[in-house]
Amino acid sequence: MKKQNVTVDKIILEGELTYKDVKVLHYKIEYPKFTGIFFQRMLGELNLLYKARAITFQQTCVQQLLCEASKQYDEAVSNGYPFHMFEAYIVFEVTYNCDCTISLYFDKYEYKGGAHGATVRSSDTWSLSKECCLLLCDMFPSSVSYKAYAMQAINNQIAEQIEQGTGFYFDDYQRLVARYFNQRSFYLTMEGVAVYYQQYEIAPYASGIPVFILPYELGCVLRPQCR
């Protein structure tokens, strides 16, 4: 089948919630809506999935986060110190949209006062032709130990960054790379497979979310195909 890109629209749910006539929480939730000539059933299922996830997080904001923000507001007023409005955001980026495959990641950011907020990344890679969600192991031939290959490549990249002074990681990063390795923590790019770790897992907060590209390589890292 000829490569066929899918059209991606961004849907936004946004609101500001008040407590005692004071704005205590702002949320903004982005989620994708897919359309295309092919794979319409699969795209429809994905649209329902991501809409449901967005609504679920919106309900979390309205119920749980608003309750937390209200309690913190009362505490701030009682103790005479300033209240900092809570924030909750979800943004997404489609990183691969061809070869009958859609890959994307979501960053969920929450700020609940303090010095800074926290971001958690999640991702999905969908084979539209097979109608399934792919795991990292699916991007390697069965003859390759994907976990050993990925961790060796990641450790090599970290060592190179440390030597060049372009990356900052915890001293025991090799142990942490193995401990927090998750075959769902990846997405596809045009250059290769991007494997990522969450904040604080292998590096300080200032390093953000570490991402490591495993370039497509014949016989090792497979590029998606329409089949």
PDB file of C-alpha atoms in Angstrom:
ATOM      1  CA  MET A   1       0.000   0.000   0.000  1.00  0.00           C
ATOM      2  CA  LYS A   2       1.208   3.490  -0.777  1.00  0.00           C
ATOM      3  CA  LYS A   3       2.269   5.556   2.205  1.00  0.00           C
ATOM      4  CA  GLN A   4      -0.713   7.537   3.434  1.00  0.00           C
ATOM      5  CA  ASN A   5      -0.504  10.285   6.021  1.00  0.00           C
ATOM      6  CA  VAL A   6      -3.364  10.849   8.432  1.00  0.00           C
ATOM      7  CA  THR A   7      -4.763  14.319   9.099  1.00  0.00           C
ATOM      8  CA  VAL A   8      -4.359  15.372  12.731  1.00  0.00           C
ATOM      9  CA  ASP A   9      -6.489  18.067  14.366  1.00  0.00           C
ATOM     10  CA  LYS A  10      -5.890  19.424  17.857  1.00  0.00           C
ATOM     11  CA  ILE A  11      -8.866  19.526  20.241  1.00  0.00           C
ATOM     12  CA  ILE A  12      -8.562  21.616  23.412  1.00  0.00           C
ATOM     13  CA  LEU A  13     -10.412  21.464  26.721  1.00  0.00           C
ATOM     14  CA  GLU A  14      -9.606  24.494  28.856  1.00  0.00           C
ATOM     15  CA  GLY A  15     -10.968  26.114  31.972  1.00  0.00           C
ATOM     16  CA  GLU A  16     -10.289  28.112  35.118  1.00  0.00           C
ATOM     17  CA  LEU A  17     -11.771  26.945  38.401  1.00  0.00           C
ATOM     18  CA  THR A  18     -12.501  29.211  41.335  1.00  0.00           C
ATOM     19  CA  TYR A  19     -12.810  28.818  45.083  1.00  0.00           C
ATOM     20  CA  LYS A  20     -14.270  31.599  47.216  1.00  0.00           C
ATOM     21  CA  ASP A  21     -14.294  33.781  44.087  1.00  0.00           C
ATOM     22  CA  VAL A  22     -10.546  33.278  43.619  1.00  0.00           C
ATOM     23  CA  LYS A  23      -9.027  31.516  40.611  1.00  0.00           C
ATOM     24  CA  VAL A  24      -7.169  28.557  42.069  1.00  0.00           C
ATOM     25  CA  LEU A  25      -6.719  26.208  39.099  1.00  0.00           C
ATOM     26  CA  HIS A  26      -6.145  26.573  35.379  1.00  0.00           C
ATOM     27  CA  TYR A  27      -6.189  23.522  33.130  1.00  0.00           C
ATOM     28  CA  LYS A  28      -5.606  23.033  29.420  1.00  0.00           C
ATOM     29  CA  ILE A  29      -5.895  19.617  27.821  1.00  0.00           C
ATOM     30  CA  GLU A  30      -4.949  18.877  24.235  1.00  0.00           C
ATOM     31  CA  TYR A  31      -5.866  15.682  22.435  1.00  0.00           C
ATOM     32  CA  PRO A  32      -5.758  14.575  18.794  1.00  0.00           C
ATOM     33  CA  LYS A  33      -8.520  13.853  16.327  1.00  0.00           C
ATOM     34  CA  PHE A  34      -7.507  11.751  13.331  1.00  0.00           C
ATOM     35  CA  THR A  35      -9.116  11.610   9.892  1.00  0.00           C
ATOM     36  CA  GLY A  36      -8.066   9.814   6.735  1.00  0.00           C
ATOM     37  CA  ILE A  37      -9.219   7.997   3.628  1.00  0.00           C
ATOM     38  CA  PHE A  38      -7.918   4.662   4.879  1.00  0.00           C
ATOM     39  CA  PHE A  39      -8.193   2.892   8.249  1.00  0.00           C
ATOM     40  CA  GLN A  40     -11.327   4.825   9.196  1.00  0.00           C
ATOM     41  CA  ARG A  41     -12.502   2.250  11.750  1.00  0.00           C
ATOM     42  CA  MET A  42      -9.144   2.248  13.534  1.00  0.00           C
ATOM     43  CA  LEU A  43      -8.924   6.030  13.459  1.00  0.00           C
ATOM     44  CA  GLY A  44     -12.430   6.259  14.893  1.00  0.00           C
ATOM     45  CA  GLU A  45     -11.441   3.998  17.786  1.00  0.00           C
ATOM     46  CA  LEU A  46      -8.361   6.112  18.481  1.00  0.00           C
ATOM     47  CA  ASN A  47     -10.463   9.269  18.482  1.00  0.00           C
ATOM     48  CA  LEU A  48     -12.798   7.759  21.072  1.00  0.00           C
ATOM     49  CA  LEU A  49      -9.838   6.613  23.176  1.00  0.00           C
ATOM     50  CA  TYR A  50      -8.088   9.968  23.298  1.00  0.00           C
ATOM     51  CA  LYS A  51     -11.302  11.901  23.850  1.00  0.00           C
ATOM     52  CA  ALA A  52     -12.136   9.631  26.788  1.00  0.00           C
ATOM     53  CA  ARG A  53      -8.659  10.092  28.279  1.00  0.00           C
ATOM     54  CA  ALA A  54      -8.980  13.872  27.977  1.00  0.00           C
ATOM     55  CA  ILE A  55     -12.395  13.927  29.642  1.00  0.00           C
ATOM     56  CA  THR A  56     -11.117  11.691  32.443  1.00  0.00           C
ATOM     57  CA  PHE A  57      -8.273  14.101  33.179  1.00  0.00           C
ATOM     58  CA  GLN A  58     -10.668  17.039  32.996  1.00  0.00           C
ATOM     59  CA  GLN A  59     -12.775  15.337  35.666  1.00  0.00           C
ATOM     60  CA  THR A  60      -9.633  14.824  37.743  1.00  0.00           C
ATOM     61  CA  CYS A  61      -8.977  18.560  37.535  1.00  0.00           C
ATOM     62  CA  VAL A  62     -12.541  19.492  38.487  1.00  0.00           C
ATOM     63  CA  GLN A  63     -12.709  17.063  41.384  1.00  0.00           C
ATOM     64  CA  GLN A  64      -9.331  16.070  42.813  1.00  0.00           C
ATOM     65  CA  LEU A  65      -7.035  18.958  41.847  1.00  0.00           C
ATOM     66  CA  LEU A  66      -9.625  21.615  42.697  1.00  0.00           C
ATOM     67  CA  CYS A  67      -9.994  20.069  46.153  1.00  0.00           C
ATOM     68  CA  GLU A  68      -6.218  20.129  46.668  1.00  0.00           C
ATOM     69  CA  ALA A  69      -5.968  23.715  45.423  1.00  0.00           C
ATOM     70  CA  SER A  70      -8.802  24.831  47.714  1.00  0.00           C
ATOM     71  CA  LYS A  71      -7.160  23.301  50.774  1.00  0.00           C
ATOM     72  CA  GLN A  72      -3.837  24.910  49.916  1.00  0.00           C
ATOM     73  CA  TYR A  73      -5.561  28.264  49.396  1.00  0.00           C
ATOM     74  CA  ASP A  74      -7.181  28.104  52.843  1.00  0.00           C
ATOM     75  CA  GLU A  75      -3.860  27.149  54.387  1.00  0.00           C
ATOM     76  CA  ALA A  76      -2.095  30.039  52.648  1.00  0.00           C
ATOM     77  CA  VAL A  77      -4.696  32.556  53.815  1.00  0.00           C
ATOM     78  CA  SER A  78      -4.608  31.221  57.379  1.00  0.00           C
ATOM     79  CA  ASN A  79      -0.827  31.529  57.542  1.00  0.00           C
ATOM     80  CA  GLY A  80      -0.576  34.843  55.717  1.00  0.00           C
ATOM     81  CA  TYR A  81       1.518  33.747  52.763  1.00  0.00           C
ATOM     82  CA  PRO A  82       0.752  34.016  49.042  1.00  0.00           C
ATOM     83  CA  PHE A  83      -1.158  31.348  47.163  1.00  0.00           C
ATOM     84  CA  HIS A  84       0.129  30.228  43.779  1.00  0.00           C
ATOM     85  CA  MET A  85      -2.546  29.075  41.365  1.00  0.00           C
ATOM     86  CA  PHE A  86      -2.451  25.394  40.423  1.00  0.00           C
ATOM     87  CA  GLU A  87      -1.841  24.509  36.783  1.00  0.00           C
ATOM     88  CA  ALA A  88      -2.517  21.328  34.836  1.00  0.00           C
ATOM     89  CA  TYR A  89      -1.659  20.827  31.183  1.00  0.00           C
ATOM     90  CA  ILE A  90      -1.565  17.999  28.692  1.00  0.00           C
ATOM     91  CA  VAL A  91       0.081  18.614  25.333  1.00  0.00           C
ATOM     92  CA  PHE A  92       0.799  16.130  22.571  1.00  0.00           C
ATOM     93  CA  GLU A  93       3.053  15.831  19.560  1.00  0.00           C
ATOM     94  CA  VAL A  94       2.689  13.436  16.642  1.00  0.00           C
ATOM     95  CA  THR A  95       6.229  12.334  15.825  1.00  0.00           C
ATOM     96  CA  TYR A  96       5.578   9.780  13.068  1.00  0.00           C
ATOM     97  CA  ASN A  97       2.706   9.775  10.607  1.00  0.00           C
ATOM     98  CA  CYS A  98       3.407   7.558   7.614  1.00  0.00           C
ATOM     99  CA  ASP A  99       3.946   3.912   6.654  1.00  0.00           C
ATOM    100  CA  CYS A 100       0.486   3.062   8.051  1.00  0.00           C
ATOM    101  CA  THR A 101       1.772   4.058  11.492  1.00  0.00           C
ATOM    102  CA  ILE A 102       0.998   6.840  13.953  1.00  0.00           C
ATOM    103  CA  SER A 103       3.352   7.553  16.837  1.00  0.00           C
ATOM    104  CA  LEU A 104       2.838  10.318  19.375  1.00  0.00           C
ATOM    105  CA  TYR A 105       3.626  11.337  22.920  1.00  0.00           C
ATOM    106  CA  PHE A 106       1.782  13.259  25.620  1.00  0.00           C
ATOM    107  CA  ASP A 107       3.353  15.443  28.303  1.00  0.00           C
ATOM    108  CA  LYS A 108       1.233  15.947  31.419  1.00  0.00           C
ATOM    109  CA  TYR A 109       2.380  18.855  33.559  1.00  0.00           C
ATOM    110  CA  GLU A 110       1.039  19.661  37.013  1.00  0.00           C
ATOM    111  CA  TYR A 111       2.024  22.566  39.232  1.00  0.00           C
ATOM    112  CA  LYS A 112       0.787  22.492  42.827  1.00  0.00           C
ATOM    113  CA  GLY A 113       2.845  25.274  44.339  1.00  0.00           C
ATOM    114  CA  GLY A 114       6.482  25.061  45.307  1.00  0.00           C
ATOM    115  CA  ALA A 115       9.561  25.721  43.221  1.00  0.00           C
ATOM    116  CA  HIS A 116       8.391  23.963  40.062  1.00  0.00           C
ATOM    117  CA  GLY A 117       5.888  21.532  38.634  1.00  0.00           C
ATOM    118  CA  ALA A 118       6.336  17.990  37.387  1.00  0.00           C
ATOM    119  CA  THR A 119       5.996  16.559  33.888  1.00  0.00           C
ATOM    120  CA  VAL A 120       5.159  12.942  33.092  1.00  0.00           C
ATOM    121  CA  ARG A 121       5.465  11.671  29.524  1.00  0.00           C
ATOM    122  CA  SER A 122       3.455   8.844  27.963  1.00  0.00           C
ATOM    123  CA  SER A 123       3.362   7.621  24.386  1.00  0.00           C
ATOM    124  CA  ASP A 124       1.618   5.362  21.898  1.00  0.00           C
ATOM    125  CA  THR A 125       2.656   3.870  18.585  1.00  0.00           C
ATOM    126  CA  TRP A 126      -0.170   2.456  16.483  1.00  0.00           C
ATOM    127  CA  SER A 127       0.015   0.139  13.502  1.00  0.00           C
ATOM    128  CA  LEU A 128      -3.057   1.117  11.515  1.00  0.00           C
ATOM    129  CA  SER A 129      -2.759  -1.830   9.152  1.00  0.00           C
ATOM    130  CA  LYS A 130      -2.468  -4.373  11.990  1.00  0.00           C
ATOM    131  CA  GLU A 131      -4.911  -2.445  14.202  1.00  0.00           C
ATOM    132  CA  CYS A 132      -2.748  -2.731  17.296  1.00  0.00           C
ATOM    133  CA  CYS A 133      -0.498  -0.771  19.635  1.00  0.00           C
ATOM    134  CA  LEU A 134       3.183  -1.563  19.155  1.00  0.00           C
ATOM    135  CA  LEU A 135       5.736  -2.209  21.876  1.00  0.00           C
ATOM    136  CA  LEU A 136       9.441  -1.507  21.658  1.00  0.00           C
ATOM    137  CA  CYS A 137      10.148  -5.185  21.000  1.00  0.00           C
ATOM    138  CA  ASP A 138       8.047  -4.936  17.824  1.00  0.00           C
ATOM    139  CA  MET A 139      10.640  -2.563  16.355  1.00  0.00           C
ATOM    140  CA  PHE A 140      13.326  -5.266  16.378  1.00  0.00           C
ATOM    141  CA  PRO A 141      13.666  -8.616  14.605  1.00  0.00           C
ATOM    142  CA  SER A 142      13.168 -11.627  16.851  1.00  0.00           C
ATOM    143  CA  SER A 143      16.858 -12.491  16.502  1.00  0.00           C
ATOM    144  CA  VAL A 144      17.892  -9.308  18.346  1.00  0.00           C
ATOM    145  CA  SER A 145      17.720  -8.910  22.129  1.00  0.00           C
ATOM    146  CA  TYR A 146      15.974  -5.546  21.968  1.00  0.00           C
ATOM    147  CA  LYS A 147      16.415  -4.680  25.654  1.00  0.00           C
ATOM    148  CA  ALA A 148      20.164  -5.360  25.683  1.00  0.00           C
ATOM    149  CA  TYR A 149      20.584  -3.500  22.380  1.00  0.00           C
ATOM    150  CA  ALA A 150      18.628  -0.466  23.597  1.00  0.00           C
ATOM    151  CA  MET A 151      20.308  -0.206  26.997  1.00  0.00           C
ATOM    152  CA  GLN A 152      23.789  -0.530  25.490  1.00  0.00           C
ATOM    153  CA  ALA A 153      23.008   2.225  22.982  1.00  0.00           C
ATOM    154  CA  ILE A 154      21.574   4.446  25.729  1.00  0.00           C
ATOM    155  CA  ASN A 155      24.565   3.929  28.036  1.00  0.00           C
ATOM    156  CA  ASN A 156      26.930   4.707  25.163  1.00  0.00           C
ATOM    157  CA  GLN A 157      25.087   7.942  24.385  1.00  0.00           C
ATOM    158  CA  ILE A 158      25.097   8.976  28.047  1.00  0.00           C
ATOM    159  CA  ALA A 159      28.825   8.297  28.378  1.00  0.00           C
ATOM    160  CA  GLU A 160      29.481  10.384  25.270  1.00  0.00           C
ATOM    161  CA  GLN A 161      27.340  13.268  26.563  1.00  0.00           C
ATOM    162  CA  ILE A 162      29.107  13.232  29.928  1.00  0.00           C
ATOM    163  CA  GLU A 163      32.509  13.238  28.236  1.00  0.00           C
ATOM    164  CA  GLN A 164      31.497  16.173  26.028  1.00  0.00           C
ATOM    165  CA  GLY A 165      29.848  18.033  28.910  1.00  0.00           C
ATOM    166  CA  THR A 166      26.489  18.170  27.126  1.00  0.00           C
ATOM    167  CA  GLY A 167      24.514  15.965  29.513  1.00  0.00           C
ATOM    168  CA  PHE A 168      24.160  15.584  33.281  1.00  0.00           C
ATOM    169  CA  TYR A 169      23.176  12.268  34.848  1.00  0.00           C
ATOM    170  CA  PHE A 170      23.283  10.557  38.223  1.00  0.00           C
ATOM    171  CA  ASP A 171      26.563   8.778  38.966  1.00  0.00           C
ATOM    172  CA  ASP A 172      24.918   5.341  38.939  1.00  0.00           C
ATOM    173  CA  TYR A 173      23.113   5.975  35.658  1.00  0.00           C
ATOM    174  CA  GLN A 174      23.853   2.499  34.268  1.00  0.00           C
ATOM    175  CA  ARG A 175      21.975   0.862  37.140  1.00  0.00           C
ATOM    176  CA  LEU A 176      19.130   3.362  36.788  1.00  0.00           C
ATOM    177  CA  VAL A 177      18.902   2.894  33.016  1.00  0.00           C
ATOM    178  CA  ALA A 178      18.294  -0.805  33.638  1.00  0.00           C
ATOM    179  CA  ARG A 179      15.979  -0.268  36.616  1.00  0.00           C
ATOM    180  CA  TYR A 180      13.616   2.155  34.893  1.00  0.00           C
ATOM    181  CA  PHE A 181      13.723   0.674  31.405  1.00  0.00           C
ATOM    182  CA  ASN A 182      10.159   0.433  30.079  1.00  0.00           C
ATOM    183  CA  GLN A 183       9.377  -0.935  26.648  1.00  0.00           C
ATOM    184  CA  ARG A 184       6.310   1.312  26.468  1.00  0.00           C
ATOM    185  CA  SER A 185       8.419   4.447  26.936  1.00  0.00           C
ATOM    186  CA  PHE A 186       9.217   5.106  23.301  1.00  0.00           C
ATOM    187  CA  TYR A 187       7.917   6.758  20.163  1.00  0.00           C
ATOM    188  CA  LEU A 188       9.011   6.835  16.550  1.00  0.00           C
ATOM    189  CA  THR A 189      10.705   9.643  14.660  1.00  0.00           C
ATOM    190  CA  MET A 190      11.846   9.849  11.054  1.00  0.00           C
ATOM    191  CA  GLU A 191      15.424   9.237  12.242  1.00  0.00           C
ATOM    192  CA  GLY A 192      14.786   6.279  14.520  1.00  0.00           C
ATOM    193  CA  VAL A 193      13.156   5.013  17.694  1.00  0.00           C
ATOM    194  CA  ALA A 194      13.166   7.515  20.570  1.00  0.00           C
ATOM    195  CA  VAL A 195      13.455   5.909  24.015  1.00  0.00           C
ATOM    196  CA  TYR A 196      12.837   8.198  26.976  1.00  0.00           C
ATOM    197  CA  TYR A 197      12.990   8.224  30.758  1.00  0.00           C
ATOM    198  CA  GLN A 198      10.889  10.248  33.173  1.00  0.00           C
ATOM    199  CA  GLN A 199      12.213  13.209  35.134  1.00  0.00           C
ATOM    200  CA  TYR A 200      14.440  12.230  38.077  1.00  0.00           C
ATOM    201  CA  GLU A 201      14.766   8.589  36.966  1.00  0.00           C
ATOM    202  CA  ILE A 202      18.304   8.776  35.575  1.00  0.00           C
ATOM    203  CA  ALA A 203      19.139  12.494  35.726  1.00  0.00           C
ATOM    204  CA  PRO A 204      18.486  15.653  37.784  1.00  0.00           C
ATOM    205  CA  TYR A 205      15.323  17.709  37.269  1.00  0.00           C
ATOM    206  CA  ALA A 206      17.198  20.319  35.242  1.00  0.00           C
ATOM    207  CA  SER A 207      17.978  17.679  32.605  1.00  0.00           C
ATOM    208  CA  GLY A 208      14.287  17.383  31.760  1.00  0.00           C
ATOM    209  CA  ILE A 209      13.072  14.193  30.109  1.00  0.00           C
ATOM    210  CA  PRO A 210      16.106  12.370  28.664  1.00  0.00           C
ATOM    211  CA  VAL A 211      15.514  11.061  25.132  1.00  0.00           C
ATOM    212  CA  PHE A 212      17.779   8.708  23.203  1.00  0.00           C
ATOM    213  CA  ILE A 213      17.444   8.006  19.478  1.00  0.00           C
ATOM    214  CA  LEU A 214      18.117   4.483  18.225  1.00  0.00           C
ATOM    215  CA  PRO A 215      18.643   4.988  14.474  1.00  0.00           C
ATOM    216  CA  TYR A 216      16.873   2.672  12.062  1.00  0.00           C
ATOM    217  CA  GLU A 217      19.336   0.002  10.991  1.00  0.00           C
ATOM    218  CA  LEU A 218      18.762  -2.938   8.696  1.00  0.00           C
ATOM    219  CA  GLY A 219      18.647  -6.113  10.744  1.00  0.00           C
ATOM    220  CA  CYS A 220      18.502  -4.255  14.072  1.00  0.00           C
ATOM    221  CA  VAL A 221      16.060  -1.367  14.444  1.00  0.00           C
ATOM    222  CA  LEU A 222      13.173  -1.742  12.018  1.00  0.00           C
ATOM    223  CA  ARG A 223      11.329   1.045  10.244  1.00  0.00           C
ATOM    224  CA  PRO A 224       7.534   0.532  10.154  1.00  0.00           C
ATOM    225  CA  GLN A 225       5.973  -0.889   7.022  1.00  0.00           C
ATOM    226  CA  CYS A 226       2.471  -1.079   5.584  1.00  0.00           C
ATOM    227  CA  ARG A 227       1.652  -4.755   5.828  1.00  0.00           C
TER     228      ARG A 227
END
